mmCIF file of C-alpha atoms in Angstrom:
data_model
loop_
_atom_site.group_PDB
_atom_site.id
_atom_site.type_symbol
_atom_site.label_atom_id
_atom_site.label_comp_id
_atom_site.label_asym_id
_atom_site.label_seq_id
_atom_site.Cartn_x
_atom_site.Cartn_y
_atom_site.Cartn_z
ATOM 1 C CA MET A 119 2.466 -6.631 -11.608
ATOM 2 C CA ASP A 120 4.181 -9.989 -11.283
ATOM 3 C CA SER A 121 6.342 -9.339 -14.412
ATOM 4 C CA TYR A 122 7.792 -6.390 -12.488
ATOM 5 C CA LEU A 123 8.079 -8.118 -9.119
ATOM 6 C CA ASP A 124 9.582 -11.339 -10.368
ATOM 7 C CA VAL A 125 12.885 -9.603 -11.242
ATOM 8 C CA ASP A 126 15.408 -9.456 -8.331
ATOM 9 C CA THR A 127 16.125 -5.797 -8.907
ATOM 10 C CA TRP A 128 12.440 -4.692 -8.719
ATOM 11 C CA HIS A 129 13.239 -2.359 -5.819
ATOM 12 C CA THR A 130 15.953 -0.339 -7.565
ATOM 13 C CA SER A 131 15.580 2.872 -9.528
ATOM 14 C CA HIS A 132 17.257 1.317 -12.527
ATOM 15 C CA PRO A 133 15.596 2.541 -15.791
ATOM 16 C CA LEU A 134 14.796 -1.121 -16.732
ATOM 17 C CA ASP A 135 12.985 -1.667 -13.424
ATOM 18 C CA ASP A 136 11.041 1.564 -13.910
ATOM 19 C CA GLN A 137 10.146 0.425 -17.409
ATOM 20 C CA ARG A 138 8.922 -2.925 -16.141
ATOM 21 C CA PHE A 139 6.862 -1.188 -13.413
ATOM 22 C CA TYR A 140 5.213 1.257 -15.933
ATOM 23 C CA LYS A 141 4.528 -1.558 -18.412
ATOM 24 C CA ALA A 142 2.895 -3.682 -15.659
ATOM 25 C CA LEU A 143 0.912 -0.677 -14.459
ATOM 26 C CA SER A 144 -0.296 0.148 -17.950
ATOM 27 C CA LYS A 145 -2.102 -3.210 -18.009
ATOM 28 C CA ILE A 146 -4.160 -2.502 -14.875
ATOM 29 C CA VAL A 147 -4.411 1.301 -14.341
ATOM 30 C CA ARG A 148 -7.381 1.783 -16.736
ATOM 31 C CA ASP A 149 -9.451 -0.780 -14.816
ATOM 32 C CA PRO A 150 -12.187 1.161 -12.836
ATOM 33 C CA LYS A 151 -11.550 -1.198 -9.890
ATOM 34 C CA PHE A 152 -7.786 -0.417 -9.821
ATOM 35 C CA SER A 153 -6.574 0.905 -6.513
ATOM 36 C CA PRO A 154 -2.988 2.097 -5.942
ATOM 37 C CA GLU A 155 -3.312 1.180 -2.265
ATOM 38 C CA ALA A 156 -4.459 -2.340 -3.063
ATOM 39 C CA MET A 157 -1.545 -2.613 -5.508
ATOM 40 C CA GLY A 158 0.830 -1.604 -2.735
ATOM 41 C CA GLU A 159 -0.625 -4.236 -0.415
ATOM 42 C CA TYR A 160 -0.294 -6.826 -3.128
ATOM 43 C CA ILE A 161 3.388 -5.916 -3.545
ATOM 44 C CA ARG A 162 3.927 -5.993 0.272
ATOM 45 C CA ASP A 163 2.266 -9.408 0.568
ATOM 46 C CA LYS A 164 4.174 -10.868 -2.396
ATOM 47 C CA LYS A 165 7.485 -9.587 -1.092
ATOM 48 C CA GLY A 166 6.826 -10.137 2.628
ATOM 49 C CA VAL A 167 7.202 -6.458 3.523
ATOM 50 C CA SER A 168 5.498 -5.054 6.584
ATOM 51 C CA ARG A 169 3.643 -1.743 6.230
ATOM 52 C CA ASP A 170 4.734 -0.961 9.844
ATOM 53 C CA ASP A 171 8.499 -1.011 9.109
ATOM 54 C CA ASN A 172 8.997 2.571 7.961
ATOM 55 C CA GLY A 173 12.769 2.193 7.823
ATOM 56 C CA ASP A 174 12.642 -0.759 5.424
ATOM 57 C CA VAL A 175 14.035 0.237 1.969
ATOM 58 C CA PHE A 176 11.480 -2.028 0.280
ATOM 59 C CA ASN A 177 8.604 -0.315 2.123
ATOM 60 C CA ASN A 178 9.850 3.053 0.942
ATOM 61 C CA VAL A 179 9.999 1.833 -2.670
ATOM 62 C CA ILE A 180 6.484 0.451 -2.390
ATOM 63 C CA ASP A 181 5.272 3.794 -1.050
ATOM 64 C CA ARG A 182 6.926 5.563 -4.003
ATOM 65 C CA ARG A 183 5.316 3.210 -6.493
ATOM 66 C CA ILE A 184 1.872 3.807 -4.900
ATOM 67 C CA THR A 185 2.381 7.538 -5.301
ATOM 68 C CA GLU A 186 3.403 7.059 -8.962
ATOM 69 C CA ALA A 187 0.351 4.850 -9.545
ATOM 70 C CA TYR A 188 -1.970 7.564 -8.114
ATOM 71 C CA ALA A 189 -0.388 10.159 -10.444
ATOM 72 C CA ILE A 190 -0.625 7.947 -13.518
ATOM 73 C CA GLN A 191 -4.206 6.927 -12.656
ATOM 74 C CA GLU A 192 -5.220 10.572 -12.497
ATOM 75 C CA PHE A 193 -3.378 11.320 -15.707
ATOM 76 C CA VAL A 194 -5.323 8.495 -17.415
ATOM 77 C CA ARG A 195 -8.595 9.502 -15.844
ATOM 78 C CA LEU A 196 -8.248 12.986 -17.222
ATOM 79 C CA GLY A 197 -7.429 11.627 -20.650
ATOM 80 C CA LEU A 198 -4.130 13.385 -20.853
#
Protein backbone atom coordinates (compact mmCIF):
# COMPACT_ATOMS: atom_id res chain seq x y z
CA MET A 1 0.00 0.00 0.00
CA ASP A 2 2.97 2.31 0.55
CA SER A 3 3.72 2.46 -3.17
CA TYR A 4 0.27 4.04 -3.58
CA LEU A 5 0.46 6.29 -0.52
CA ASP A 6 3.97 7.61 -1.14
CA VAL A 7 2.79 9.62 -4.16
CA ASP A 8 1.57 13.15 -3.36
CA THR A 9 -1.55 12.73 -5.50
CA TRP A 10 -2.70 9.49 -3.80
CA HIS A 11 -6.01 11.08 -2.83
CA THR A 12 -7.03 12.17 -6.33
CA SER A 13 -9.17 10.26 -8.78
CA HIS A 14 -6.51 10.44 -11.45
CA PRO A 15 -6.28 7.20 -13.46
CA LEU A 16 -2.62 6.76 -12.48
CA ASP A 17 -3.51 7.01 -8.79
CA ASP A 18 -6.31 4.48 -9.28
CA GLN A 19 -3.86 2.20 -11.06
CA ARG A 20 -1.36 2.48 -8.19
CA PHE A 21 -4.09 1.69 -5.66
CA TYR A 22 -5.32 -1.37 -7.56
CA LYS A 23 -1.78 -2.62 -8.08
CA ALA A 24 -1.00 -2.25 -4.37
CA LEU A 25 -4.30 -3.88 -3.44
CA SER A 26 -3.63 -6.82 -5.77
CA LYS A 27 -0.59 -7.69 -3.64
CA ILE A 28 -2.60 -8.05 -0.43
CA VAL A 29 -6.26 -8.75 -1.23
CA ARG A 30 -5.79 -12.53 -1.59
CA ASP A 31 -4.30 -12.85 1.89
CA PRO A 32 -6.93 -14.53 4.12
CA LYS A 33 -6.01 -12.07 6.88
CA PHE A 34 -6.64 -9.02 4.67
CA SER A 35 -9.18 -6.59 6.08
CA PRO A 36 -10.40 -3.54 4.14
CA GLU A 37 -11.12 -1.81 7.47
CA ALA A 38 -7.57 -2.45 8.71
CA MET A 39 -6.26 -1.18 5.36
CA GLY A 40 -8.26 2.01 5.88
CA GLU A 41 -6.88 2.45 9.40
CA TYR A 42 -3.37 1.93 8.06
CA ILE A 43 -3.93 4.67 5.48
CA ARG A 44 -5.41 7.00 8.11
CA ASP A 45 -2.47 6.42 10.45
CA LYS A 46 0.12 6.87 7.71
CA LYS A 47 -1.51 10.08 6.46
CA GLY A 48 -2.58 11.46 9.86
CA VAL A 49 -6.28 11.49 9.01
CA SER A 50 -8.85 11.27 11.79
CA ARG A 51 -11.77 8.91 11.31
CA ASP A 52 -13.93 11.44 13.19
CA ASP A 53 -13.48 14.24 10.65
CA ASN A 54 -16.26 13.36 8.19
CA GLY A 55 -15.78 16.57 6.21
CA ASP A 56 -12.11 15.86 5.49
CA VAL A 57 -11.58 15.11 1.79
CA PHE A 58 -8.87 12.58 2.67
CA ASN A 59 -11.25 10.73 4.99
CA ASN A 60 -13.82 10.51 2.21
CA VAL A 61 -11.21 9.13 -0.20
CA ILE A 62 -10.14 6.53 2.36
CA ASP A 63 -13.76 5.47 2.88
CA ARG A 64 -14.14 5.09 -0.89
CA ARG A 65 -10.99 2.97 -1.08
CA ILE A 66 -12.29 0.75 1.75
CA THR A 67 -15.52 0.21 -0.18
CA GLU A 68 -13.56 -0.62 -3.33
CA ALA A 69 -11.38 -3.05 -1.40
CA TYR A 70 -14.46 -4.86 -0.05
CA ALA A 71 -15.84 -5.22 -3.58
CA ILE A 72 -12.56 -6.48 -5.00
CA GLN A 73 -12.06 -8.85 -2.06
CA GLU A 74 -15.49 -10.37 -2.69
CA PHE A 75 -14.80 -10.61 -6.42
CA VAL A 76 -11.56 -12.49 -5.71
CA ARG A 77 -13.22 -14.69 -3.08
CA LEU A 78 -15.85 -15.77 -5.59
CA GLY A 79 -13.15 -16.54 -8.14
CA LEU A 80 -14.58 -14.18 -10.72
